[in-house]
CSV table of N, CA and C in Angstrom, one decimal:
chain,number,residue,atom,x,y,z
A,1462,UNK,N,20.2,46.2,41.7
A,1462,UNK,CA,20.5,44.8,41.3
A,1462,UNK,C,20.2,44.0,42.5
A,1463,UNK,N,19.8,42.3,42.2
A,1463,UNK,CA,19.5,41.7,43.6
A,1463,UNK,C,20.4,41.4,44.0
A,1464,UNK,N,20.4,41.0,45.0
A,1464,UNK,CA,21.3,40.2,45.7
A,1464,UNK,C,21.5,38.8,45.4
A,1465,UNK,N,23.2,38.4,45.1
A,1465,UNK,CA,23.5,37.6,44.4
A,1465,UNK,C,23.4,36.4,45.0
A,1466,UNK,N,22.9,35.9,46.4
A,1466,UNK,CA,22.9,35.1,47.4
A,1466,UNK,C,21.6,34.5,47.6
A,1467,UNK,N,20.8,35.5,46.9
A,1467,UNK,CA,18.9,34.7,46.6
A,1467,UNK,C,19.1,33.9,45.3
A,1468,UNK,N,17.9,32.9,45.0
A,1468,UNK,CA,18.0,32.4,44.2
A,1468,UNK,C,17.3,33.4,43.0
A,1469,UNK,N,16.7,34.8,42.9
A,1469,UNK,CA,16.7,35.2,42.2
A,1469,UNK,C,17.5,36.2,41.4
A,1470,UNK,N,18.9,36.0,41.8
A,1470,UNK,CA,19.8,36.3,41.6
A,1470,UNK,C,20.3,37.1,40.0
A,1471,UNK,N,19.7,36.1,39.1
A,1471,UNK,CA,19.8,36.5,38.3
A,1471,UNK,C,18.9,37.3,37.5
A,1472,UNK,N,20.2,38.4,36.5
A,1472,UNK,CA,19.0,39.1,36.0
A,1472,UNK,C,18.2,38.8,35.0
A,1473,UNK,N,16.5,39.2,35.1
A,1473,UNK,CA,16.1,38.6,33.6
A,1473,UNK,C,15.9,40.0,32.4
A,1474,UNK,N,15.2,39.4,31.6
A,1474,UNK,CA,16.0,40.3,30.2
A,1474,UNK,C,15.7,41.6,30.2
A,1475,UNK,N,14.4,42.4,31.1
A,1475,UNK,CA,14.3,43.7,30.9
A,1475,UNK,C,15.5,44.9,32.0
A,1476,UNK,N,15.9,44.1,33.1
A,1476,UNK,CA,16.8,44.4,34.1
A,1476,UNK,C,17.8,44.5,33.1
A,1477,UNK,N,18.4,42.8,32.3
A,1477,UNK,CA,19.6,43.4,31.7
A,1477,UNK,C,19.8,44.6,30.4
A,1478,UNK,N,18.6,44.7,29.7
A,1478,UNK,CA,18.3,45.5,28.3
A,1478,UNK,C,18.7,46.7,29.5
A,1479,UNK,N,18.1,47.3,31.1
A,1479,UNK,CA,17.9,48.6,31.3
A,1479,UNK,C,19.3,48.9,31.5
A,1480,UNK,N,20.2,47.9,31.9
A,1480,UNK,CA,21.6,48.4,32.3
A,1480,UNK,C,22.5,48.7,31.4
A,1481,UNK,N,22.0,47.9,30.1
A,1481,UNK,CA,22.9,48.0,29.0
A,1481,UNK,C,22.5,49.5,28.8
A,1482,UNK,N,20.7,49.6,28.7
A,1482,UNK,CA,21.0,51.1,27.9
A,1482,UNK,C,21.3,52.1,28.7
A,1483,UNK,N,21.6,52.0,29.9
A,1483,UNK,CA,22.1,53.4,30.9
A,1483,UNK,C,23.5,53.1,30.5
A,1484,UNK,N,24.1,52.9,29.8
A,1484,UNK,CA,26.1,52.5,29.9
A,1484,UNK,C,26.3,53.9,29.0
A,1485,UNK,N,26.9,54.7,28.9
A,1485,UNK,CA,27.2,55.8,28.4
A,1485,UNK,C,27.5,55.3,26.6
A,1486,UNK,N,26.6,56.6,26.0
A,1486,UNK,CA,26.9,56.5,24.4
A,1486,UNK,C,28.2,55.9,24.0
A,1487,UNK,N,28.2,54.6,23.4
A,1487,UNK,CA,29.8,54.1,22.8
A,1487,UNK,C,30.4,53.1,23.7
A,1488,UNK,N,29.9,53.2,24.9
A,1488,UNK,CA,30.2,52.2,25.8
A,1488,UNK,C,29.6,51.0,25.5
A,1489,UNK,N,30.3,49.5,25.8
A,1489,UNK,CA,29.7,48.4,25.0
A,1489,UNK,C,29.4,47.6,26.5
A,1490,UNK,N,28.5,46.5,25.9
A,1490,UNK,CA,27.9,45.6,27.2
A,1490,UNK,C,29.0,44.9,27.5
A,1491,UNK,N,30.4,44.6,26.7
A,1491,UNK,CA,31.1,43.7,26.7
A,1491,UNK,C,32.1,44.0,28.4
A,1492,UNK,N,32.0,45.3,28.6
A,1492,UNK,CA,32.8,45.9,29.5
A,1492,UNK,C,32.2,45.5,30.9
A,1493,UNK,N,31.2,45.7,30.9
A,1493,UNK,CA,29.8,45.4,31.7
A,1493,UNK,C,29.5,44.0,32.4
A,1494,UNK,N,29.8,43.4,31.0
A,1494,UNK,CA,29.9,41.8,31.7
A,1494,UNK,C,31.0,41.5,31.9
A,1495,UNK,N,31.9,41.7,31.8
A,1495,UNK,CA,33.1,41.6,32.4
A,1495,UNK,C,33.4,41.5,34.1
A,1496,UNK,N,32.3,42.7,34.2
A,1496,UNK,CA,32.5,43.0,35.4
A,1496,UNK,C,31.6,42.3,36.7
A,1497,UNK,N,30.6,41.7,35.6
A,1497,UNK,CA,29.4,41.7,36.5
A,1497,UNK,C,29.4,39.5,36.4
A,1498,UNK,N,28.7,38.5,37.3
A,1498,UNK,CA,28.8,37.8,37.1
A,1498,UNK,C,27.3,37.3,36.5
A,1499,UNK,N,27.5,37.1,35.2
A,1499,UNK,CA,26.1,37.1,34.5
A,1499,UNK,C,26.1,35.6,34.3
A,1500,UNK,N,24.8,34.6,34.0
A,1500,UNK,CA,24.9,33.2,33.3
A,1500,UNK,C,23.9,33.3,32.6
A,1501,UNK,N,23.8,33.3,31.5
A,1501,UNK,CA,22.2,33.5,30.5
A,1501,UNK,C,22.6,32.3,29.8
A,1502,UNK,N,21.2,31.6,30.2
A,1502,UNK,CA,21.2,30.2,30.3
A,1502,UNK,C,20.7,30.0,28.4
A,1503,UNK,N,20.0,30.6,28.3
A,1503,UNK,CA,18.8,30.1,27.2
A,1503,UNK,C,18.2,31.9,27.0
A,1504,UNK,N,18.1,32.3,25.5
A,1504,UNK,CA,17.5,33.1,25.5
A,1504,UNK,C,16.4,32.5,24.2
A,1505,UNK,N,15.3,33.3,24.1
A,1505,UNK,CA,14.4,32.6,23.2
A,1505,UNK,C,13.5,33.9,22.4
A,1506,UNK,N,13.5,34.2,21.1
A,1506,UNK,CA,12.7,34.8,20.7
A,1506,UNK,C,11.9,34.7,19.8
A,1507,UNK,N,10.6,34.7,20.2
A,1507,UNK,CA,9.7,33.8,19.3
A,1507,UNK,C,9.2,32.4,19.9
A,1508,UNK,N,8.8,31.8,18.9
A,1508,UNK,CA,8.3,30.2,19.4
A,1508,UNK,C,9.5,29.5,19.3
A,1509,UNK,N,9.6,27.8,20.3
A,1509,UNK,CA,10.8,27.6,20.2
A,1509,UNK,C,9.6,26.0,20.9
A,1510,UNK,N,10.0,24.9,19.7
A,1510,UNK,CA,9.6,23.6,20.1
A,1510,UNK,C,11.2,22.2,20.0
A,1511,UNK,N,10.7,21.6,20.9
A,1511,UNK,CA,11.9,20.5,20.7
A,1511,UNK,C,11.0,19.4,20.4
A,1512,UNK,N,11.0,18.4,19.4
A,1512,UNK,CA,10.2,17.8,19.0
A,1512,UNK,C,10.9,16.3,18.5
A,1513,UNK,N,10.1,15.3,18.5
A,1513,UNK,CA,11.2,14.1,17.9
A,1513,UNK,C,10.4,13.9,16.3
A,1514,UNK,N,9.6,13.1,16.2
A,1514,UNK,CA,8.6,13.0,15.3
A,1514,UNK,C,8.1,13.2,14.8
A,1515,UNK,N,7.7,14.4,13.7
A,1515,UNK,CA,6.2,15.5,14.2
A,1515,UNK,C,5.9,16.0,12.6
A,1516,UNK,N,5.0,15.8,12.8
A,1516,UNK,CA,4.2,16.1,11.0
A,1516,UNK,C,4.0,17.6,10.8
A,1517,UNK,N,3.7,18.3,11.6
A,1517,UNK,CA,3.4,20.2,12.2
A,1517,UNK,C,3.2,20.2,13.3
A,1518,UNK,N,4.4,21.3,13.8
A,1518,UNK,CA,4.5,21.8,14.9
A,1518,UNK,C,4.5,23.2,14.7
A,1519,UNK,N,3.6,24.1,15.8
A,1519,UNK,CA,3.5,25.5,16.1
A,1519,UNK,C,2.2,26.0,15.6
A,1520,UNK,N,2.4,27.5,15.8
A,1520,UNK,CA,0.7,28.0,16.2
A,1520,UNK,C,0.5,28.2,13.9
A,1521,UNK,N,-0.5,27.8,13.9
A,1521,UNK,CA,-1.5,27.5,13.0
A,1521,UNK,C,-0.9,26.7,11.4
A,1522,UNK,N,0.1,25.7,12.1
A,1522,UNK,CA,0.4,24.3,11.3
A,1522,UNK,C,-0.5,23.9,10.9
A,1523,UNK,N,-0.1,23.0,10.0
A,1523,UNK,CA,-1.3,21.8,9.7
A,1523,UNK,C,-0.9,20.5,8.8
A,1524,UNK,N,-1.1,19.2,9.1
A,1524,UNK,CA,-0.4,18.4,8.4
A,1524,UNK,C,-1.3,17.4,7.7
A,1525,UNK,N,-1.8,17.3,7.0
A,1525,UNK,CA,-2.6,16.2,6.1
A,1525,UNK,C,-1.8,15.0,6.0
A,1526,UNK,N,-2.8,13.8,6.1
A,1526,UNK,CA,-2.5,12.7,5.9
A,1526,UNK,C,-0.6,12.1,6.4
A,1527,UNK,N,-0.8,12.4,7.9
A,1527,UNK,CA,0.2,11.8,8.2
A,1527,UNK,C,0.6,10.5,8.3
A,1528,UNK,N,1.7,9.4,8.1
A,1528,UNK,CA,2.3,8.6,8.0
A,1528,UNK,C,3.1,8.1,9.1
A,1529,UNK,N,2.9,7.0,9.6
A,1529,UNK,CA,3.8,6.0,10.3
A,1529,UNK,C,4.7,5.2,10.1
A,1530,UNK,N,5.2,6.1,9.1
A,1530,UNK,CA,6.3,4.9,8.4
A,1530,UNK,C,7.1,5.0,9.1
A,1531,UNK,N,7.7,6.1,9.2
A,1531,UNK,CA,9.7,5.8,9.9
A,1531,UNK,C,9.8,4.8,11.4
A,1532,UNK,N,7.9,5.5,11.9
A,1532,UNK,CA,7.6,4.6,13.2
A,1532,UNK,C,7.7,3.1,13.1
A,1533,UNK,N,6.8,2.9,12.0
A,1533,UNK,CA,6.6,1.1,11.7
A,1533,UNK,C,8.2,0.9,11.7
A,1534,UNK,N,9.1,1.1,11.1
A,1534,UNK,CA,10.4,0.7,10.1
A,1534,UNK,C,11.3,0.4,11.9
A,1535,UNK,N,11.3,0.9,12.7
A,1535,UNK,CA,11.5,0.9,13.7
A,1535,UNK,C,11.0,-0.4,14.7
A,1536,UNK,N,9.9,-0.5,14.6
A,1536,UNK,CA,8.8,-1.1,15.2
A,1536,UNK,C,8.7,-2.6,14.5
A,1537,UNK,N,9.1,-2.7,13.4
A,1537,UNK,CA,8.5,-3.6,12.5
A,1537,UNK,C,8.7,-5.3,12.7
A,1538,UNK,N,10.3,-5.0,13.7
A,1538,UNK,CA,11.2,-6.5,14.1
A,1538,UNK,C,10.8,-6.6,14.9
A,1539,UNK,N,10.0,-5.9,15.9
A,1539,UNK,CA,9.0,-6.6,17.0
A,1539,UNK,C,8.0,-6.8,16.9
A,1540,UNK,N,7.3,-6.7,15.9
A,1540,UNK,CA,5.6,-7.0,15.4
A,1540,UNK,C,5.3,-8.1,13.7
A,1541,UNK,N,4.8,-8.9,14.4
A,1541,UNK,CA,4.5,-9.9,13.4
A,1541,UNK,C,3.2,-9.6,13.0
A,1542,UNK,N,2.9,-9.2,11.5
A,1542,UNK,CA,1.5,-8.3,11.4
A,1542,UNK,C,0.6,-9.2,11.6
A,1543,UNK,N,0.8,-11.0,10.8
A,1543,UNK,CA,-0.6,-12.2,11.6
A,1543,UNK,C,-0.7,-12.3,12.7
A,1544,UNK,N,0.3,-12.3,13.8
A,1544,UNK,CA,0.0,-12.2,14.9
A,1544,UNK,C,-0.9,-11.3,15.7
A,1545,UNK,N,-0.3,-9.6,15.0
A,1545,UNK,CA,-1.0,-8.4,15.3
A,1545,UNK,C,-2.5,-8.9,14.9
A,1546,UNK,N,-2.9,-9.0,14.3
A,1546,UNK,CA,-4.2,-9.1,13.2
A,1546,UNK,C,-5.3,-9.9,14.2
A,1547,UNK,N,-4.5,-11.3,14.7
A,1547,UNK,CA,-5.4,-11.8,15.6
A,1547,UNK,C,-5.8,-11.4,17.2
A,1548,UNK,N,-4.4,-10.8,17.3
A,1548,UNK,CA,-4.7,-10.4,18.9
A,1548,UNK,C,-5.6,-8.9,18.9
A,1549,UNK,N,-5.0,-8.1,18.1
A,1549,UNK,CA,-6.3,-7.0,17.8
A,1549,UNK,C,-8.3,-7.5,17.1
A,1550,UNK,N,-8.0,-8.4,16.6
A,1550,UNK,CA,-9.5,-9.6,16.7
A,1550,UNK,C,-10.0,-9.5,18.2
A,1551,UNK,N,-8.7,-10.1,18.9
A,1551,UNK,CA,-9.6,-10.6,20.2
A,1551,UNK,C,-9.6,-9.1,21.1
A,1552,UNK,N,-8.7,-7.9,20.9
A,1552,UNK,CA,-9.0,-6.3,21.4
A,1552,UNK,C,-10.1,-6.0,21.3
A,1553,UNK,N,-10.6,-6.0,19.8
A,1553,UNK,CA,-12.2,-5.7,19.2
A,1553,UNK,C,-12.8,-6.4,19.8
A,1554,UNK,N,-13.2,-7.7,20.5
A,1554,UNK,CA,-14.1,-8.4,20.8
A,1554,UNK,C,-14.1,-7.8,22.2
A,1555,UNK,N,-12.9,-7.9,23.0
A,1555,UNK,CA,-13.1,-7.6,24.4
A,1555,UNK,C,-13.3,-5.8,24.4
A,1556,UNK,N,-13.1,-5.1,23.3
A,1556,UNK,CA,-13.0,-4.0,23.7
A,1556,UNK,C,-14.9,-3.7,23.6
A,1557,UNK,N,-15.7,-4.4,23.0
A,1557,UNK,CA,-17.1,-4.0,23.1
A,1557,UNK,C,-17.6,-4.0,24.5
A,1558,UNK,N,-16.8,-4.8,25.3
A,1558,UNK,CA,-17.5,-4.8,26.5
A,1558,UNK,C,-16.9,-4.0,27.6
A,1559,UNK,N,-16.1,-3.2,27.3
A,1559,UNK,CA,-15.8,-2.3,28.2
A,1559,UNK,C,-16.1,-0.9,27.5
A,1560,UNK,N,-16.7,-0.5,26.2
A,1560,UNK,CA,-17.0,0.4,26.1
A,1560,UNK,C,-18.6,1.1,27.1
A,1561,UNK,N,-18.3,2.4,27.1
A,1561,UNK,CA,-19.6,3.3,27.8
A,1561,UNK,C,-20.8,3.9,27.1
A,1562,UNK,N,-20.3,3.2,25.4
A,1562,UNK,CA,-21.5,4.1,24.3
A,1562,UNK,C,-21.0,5.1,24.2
A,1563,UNK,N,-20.1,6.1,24.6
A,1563,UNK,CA,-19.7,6.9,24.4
A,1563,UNK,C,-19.5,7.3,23.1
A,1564,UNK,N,-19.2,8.5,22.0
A,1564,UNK,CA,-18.7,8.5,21.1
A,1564,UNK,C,-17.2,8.2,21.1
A,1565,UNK,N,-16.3,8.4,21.8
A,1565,UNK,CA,-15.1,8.6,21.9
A,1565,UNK,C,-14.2,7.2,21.9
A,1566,UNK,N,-15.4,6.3,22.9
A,1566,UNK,CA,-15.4,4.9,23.0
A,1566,UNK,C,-15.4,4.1,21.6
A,1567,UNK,N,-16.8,4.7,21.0
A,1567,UNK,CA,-17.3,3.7,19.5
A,1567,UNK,C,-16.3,4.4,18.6
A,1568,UNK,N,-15.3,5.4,18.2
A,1568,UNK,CA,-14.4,5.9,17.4
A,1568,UNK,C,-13.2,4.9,18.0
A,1569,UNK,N,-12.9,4.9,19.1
A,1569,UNK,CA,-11.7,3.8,19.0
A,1569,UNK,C,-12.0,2.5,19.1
A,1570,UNK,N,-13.0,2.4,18.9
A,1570,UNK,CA,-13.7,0.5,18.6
A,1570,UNK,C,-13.4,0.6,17.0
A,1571,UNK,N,-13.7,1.7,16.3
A,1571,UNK,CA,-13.6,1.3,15.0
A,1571,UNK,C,-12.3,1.9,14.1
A,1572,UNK,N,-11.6,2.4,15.2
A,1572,UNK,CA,-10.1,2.5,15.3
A,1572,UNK,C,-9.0,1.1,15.1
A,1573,UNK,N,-9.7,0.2,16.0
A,1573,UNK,CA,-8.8,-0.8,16.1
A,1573,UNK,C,-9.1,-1.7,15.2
A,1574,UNK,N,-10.7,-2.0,14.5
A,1574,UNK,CA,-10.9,-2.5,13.7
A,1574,UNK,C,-10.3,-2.6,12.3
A,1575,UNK,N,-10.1,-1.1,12.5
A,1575,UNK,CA,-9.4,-0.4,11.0
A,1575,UNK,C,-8.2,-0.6,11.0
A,1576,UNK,N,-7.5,-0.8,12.5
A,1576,UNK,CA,-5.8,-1.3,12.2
A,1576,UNK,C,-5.6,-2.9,12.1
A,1577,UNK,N,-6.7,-3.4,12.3
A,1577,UNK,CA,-6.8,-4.9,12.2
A,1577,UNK,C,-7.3,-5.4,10.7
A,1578,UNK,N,-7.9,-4.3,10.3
A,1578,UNK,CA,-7.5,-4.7,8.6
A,1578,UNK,C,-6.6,-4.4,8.0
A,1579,UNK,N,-6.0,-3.0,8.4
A,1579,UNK,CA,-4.4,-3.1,8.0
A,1579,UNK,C,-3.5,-3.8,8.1
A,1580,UNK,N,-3.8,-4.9,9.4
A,1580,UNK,CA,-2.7,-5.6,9.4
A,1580,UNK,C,-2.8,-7.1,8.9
A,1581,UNK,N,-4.1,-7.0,8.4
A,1581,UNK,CA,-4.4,-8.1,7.5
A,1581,UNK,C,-4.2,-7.8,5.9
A,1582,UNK,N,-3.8,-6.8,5.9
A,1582,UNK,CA,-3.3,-6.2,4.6
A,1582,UNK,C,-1.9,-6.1,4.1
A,1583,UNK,N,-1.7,-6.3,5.7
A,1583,UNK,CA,0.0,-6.0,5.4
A,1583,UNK,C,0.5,-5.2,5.7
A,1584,UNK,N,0.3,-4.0,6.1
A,1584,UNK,CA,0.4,-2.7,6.3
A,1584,UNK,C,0.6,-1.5,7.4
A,1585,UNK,N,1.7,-2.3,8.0
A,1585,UNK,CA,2.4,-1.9,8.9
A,1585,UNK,C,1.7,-0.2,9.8
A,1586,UNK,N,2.6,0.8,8.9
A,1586,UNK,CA,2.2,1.5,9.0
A,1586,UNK,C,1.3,2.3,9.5
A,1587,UNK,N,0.0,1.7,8.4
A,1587,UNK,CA,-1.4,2.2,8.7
A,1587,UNK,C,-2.1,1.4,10.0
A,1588,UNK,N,-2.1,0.7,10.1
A,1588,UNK,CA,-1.7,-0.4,11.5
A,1588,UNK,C,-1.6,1.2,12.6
A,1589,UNK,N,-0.4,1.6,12.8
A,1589,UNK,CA,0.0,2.4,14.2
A,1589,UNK,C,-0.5,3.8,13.6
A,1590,UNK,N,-0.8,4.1,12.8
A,1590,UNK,CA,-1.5,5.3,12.1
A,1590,UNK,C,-3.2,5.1,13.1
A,1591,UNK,N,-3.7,3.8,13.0
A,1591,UNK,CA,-5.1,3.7,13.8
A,1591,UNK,C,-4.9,3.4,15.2
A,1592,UNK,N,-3.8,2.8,15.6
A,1592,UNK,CA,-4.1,2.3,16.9
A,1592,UNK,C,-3.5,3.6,17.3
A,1593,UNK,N,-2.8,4.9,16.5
A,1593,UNK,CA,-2.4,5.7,18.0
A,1593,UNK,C,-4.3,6.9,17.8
A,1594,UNK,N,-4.4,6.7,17.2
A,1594,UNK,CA,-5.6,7.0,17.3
A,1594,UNK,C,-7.2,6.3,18.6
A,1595,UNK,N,-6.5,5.1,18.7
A,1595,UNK,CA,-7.5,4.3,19.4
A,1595,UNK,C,-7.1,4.9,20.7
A,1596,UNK,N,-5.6,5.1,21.2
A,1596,UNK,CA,-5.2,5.8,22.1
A,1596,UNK,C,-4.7,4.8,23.5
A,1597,UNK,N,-5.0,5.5,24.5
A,1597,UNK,CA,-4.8,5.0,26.0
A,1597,UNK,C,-6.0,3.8,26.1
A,1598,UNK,N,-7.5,4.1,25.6
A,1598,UNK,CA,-8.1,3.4,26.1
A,1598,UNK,C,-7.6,2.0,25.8
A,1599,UNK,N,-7.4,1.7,24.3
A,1599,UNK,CA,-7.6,0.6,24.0
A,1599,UNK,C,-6.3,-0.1,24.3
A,1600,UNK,N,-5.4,0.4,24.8
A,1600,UNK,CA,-4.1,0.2,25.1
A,1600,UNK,C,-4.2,-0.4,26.5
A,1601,UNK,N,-5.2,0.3,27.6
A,1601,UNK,CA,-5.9,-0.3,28.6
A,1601,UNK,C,-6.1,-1.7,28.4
A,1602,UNK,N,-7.1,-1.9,27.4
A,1602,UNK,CA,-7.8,-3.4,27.5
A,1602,UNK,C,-6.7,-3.9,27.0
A,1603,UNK,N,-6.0,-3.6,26.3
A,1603,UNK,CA,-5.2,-4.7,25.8
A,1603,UNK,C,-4.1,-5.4,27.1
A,1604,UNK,N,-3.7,-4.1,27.5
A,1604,UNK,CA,-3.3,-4.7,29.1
A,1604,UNK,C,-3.8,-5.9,29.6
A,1605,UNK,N,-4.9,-5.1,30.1
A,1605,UNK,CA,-5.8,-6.2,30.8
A,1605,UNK,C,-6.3,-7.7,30.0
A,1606,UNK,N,-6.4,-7.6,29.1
A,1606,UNK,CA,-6.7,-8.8,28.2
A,1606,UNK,C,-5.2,-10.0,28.3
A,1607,UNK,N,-4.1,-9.2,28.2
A,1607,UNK,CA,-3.0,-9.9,27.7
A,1607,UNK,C,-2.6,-9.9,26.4
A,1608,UNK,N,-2.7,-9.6,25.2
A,1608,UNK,CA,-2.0,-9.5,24.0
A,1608,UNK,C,-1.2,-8.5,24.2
A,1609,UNK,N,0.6,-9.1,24.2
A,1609,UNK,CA,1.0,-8.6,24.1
A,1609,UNK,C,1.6,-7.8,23.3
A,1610,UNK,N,1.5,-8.4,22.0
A,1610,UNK,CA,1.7,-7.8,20.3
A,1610,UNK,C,0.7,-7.1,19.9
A,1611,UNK,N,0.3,-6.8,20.4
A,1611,UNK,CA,-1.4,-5.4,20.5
A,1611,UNK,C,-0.8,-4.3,21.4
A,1612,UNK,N,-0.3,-4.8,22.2
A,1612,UNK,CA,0.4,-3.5,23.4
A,1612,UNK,C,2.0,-2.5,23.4
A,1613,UNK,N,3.0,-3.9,22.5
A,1613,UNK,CA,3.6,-3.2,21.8
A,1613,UNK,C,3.2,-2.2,20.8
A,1614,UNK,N,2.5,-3.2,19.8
A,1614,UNK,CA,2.1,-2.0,18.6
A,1614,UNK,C,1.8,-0.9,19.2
A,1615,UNK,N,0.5,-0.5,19.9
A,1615,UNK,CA,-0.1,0.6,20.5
A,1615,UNK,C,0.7,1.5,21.1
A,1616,UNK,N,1.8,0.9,22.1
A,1616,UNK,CA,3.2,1.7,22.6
A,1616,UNK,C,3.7,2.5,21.6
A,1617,UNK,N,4.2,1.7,20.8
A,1617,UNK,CA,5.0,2.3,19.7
A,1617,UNK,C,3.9,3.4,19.1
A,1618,UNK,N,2.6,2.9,18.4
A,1618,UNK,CA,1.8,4.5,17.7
A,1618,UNK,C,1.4,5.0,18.8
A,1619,UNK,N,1.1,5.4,20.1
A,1619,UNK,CA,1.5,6.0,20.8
A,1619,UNK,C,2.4,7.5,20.8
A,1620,UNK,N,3.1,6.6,21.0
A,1620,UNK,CA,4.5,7.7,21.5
A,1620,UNK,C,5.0,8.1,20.1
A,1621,UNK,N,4.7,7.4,19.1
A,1621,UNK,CA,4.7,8.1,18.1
A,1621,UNK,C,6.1,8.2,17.3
């Protein structure tokens, strides 16, 4: 056993499985810890996610056609969608001149486009469904531009 004065002090799970199974036939772990100063913080078997939001989580999820709703419904008393509608106008304008040609660049140019007719539509939701897609870049210019009802929105589909 280590020494209880290092910080590896404690034991991890194959140390404690080997002690338990040396305890004599019938003898229980309960005796054992009794005696011994154990803290098992967290045990985990399997996958183990903490999540707030989340359409699919874990190894080979999949979620179609996810929704921003509970996000918008949240979001909704700080965003005026005419207002959204024109300051993402002037996103798209300033965003052409900071793109690289890039693909990644021209997919969130027509990211924000697409949330800028949603919010000429009305439609909250689909709105932060595109802009968290447009991502950090366009979140950048909008910084830099000044719209600040473009920077909330984006915050909020963001983080999701």
């Amino acid at each position: 056993m280590r020494d209880r004065q290092t910080p590896q002090s404690a034991l991890d799970a194959r140390e404690l499985s080997k002690l338990i199974g040396e305890l004599p036939l019938g003898a229980g772990g309960i005796s054992l810890l009794k005696h011994q100063d154990f803290k098992i913080e967290e045990v985990v078997m399997g996958d183990h996610y903490e999540v707030g939001q989340a359409g699919s989580v874990g190894p080979r999820s999949v979620a179609v056609g996810q929704n921003f709703t509970q996000v918008w419904h949240k979001t909704s008393a700080d965003v005026d969608l005419r207002e959204l509608a024109a300051e993402l106008s002037r996103l798209r304008e300033a965003a052409r001149g900071f793109t690289t040609g890039s693909p990644e660049d021209e997919l969130a140019l027509a990211e924000i486009a697409t949330a800028e007719n949603a919010a000429k539509a009305d439609d909250g939701a689909k709105v932060l469904r595109h802009l968290a897609r447009a991502g950090e870049w366009a979140l950048a210019i909008a910084k830099t531009i000044g719209v600040p009802v473009a920077v909330r929105a984006l915050e909020a589909a963001i983080a999701g």
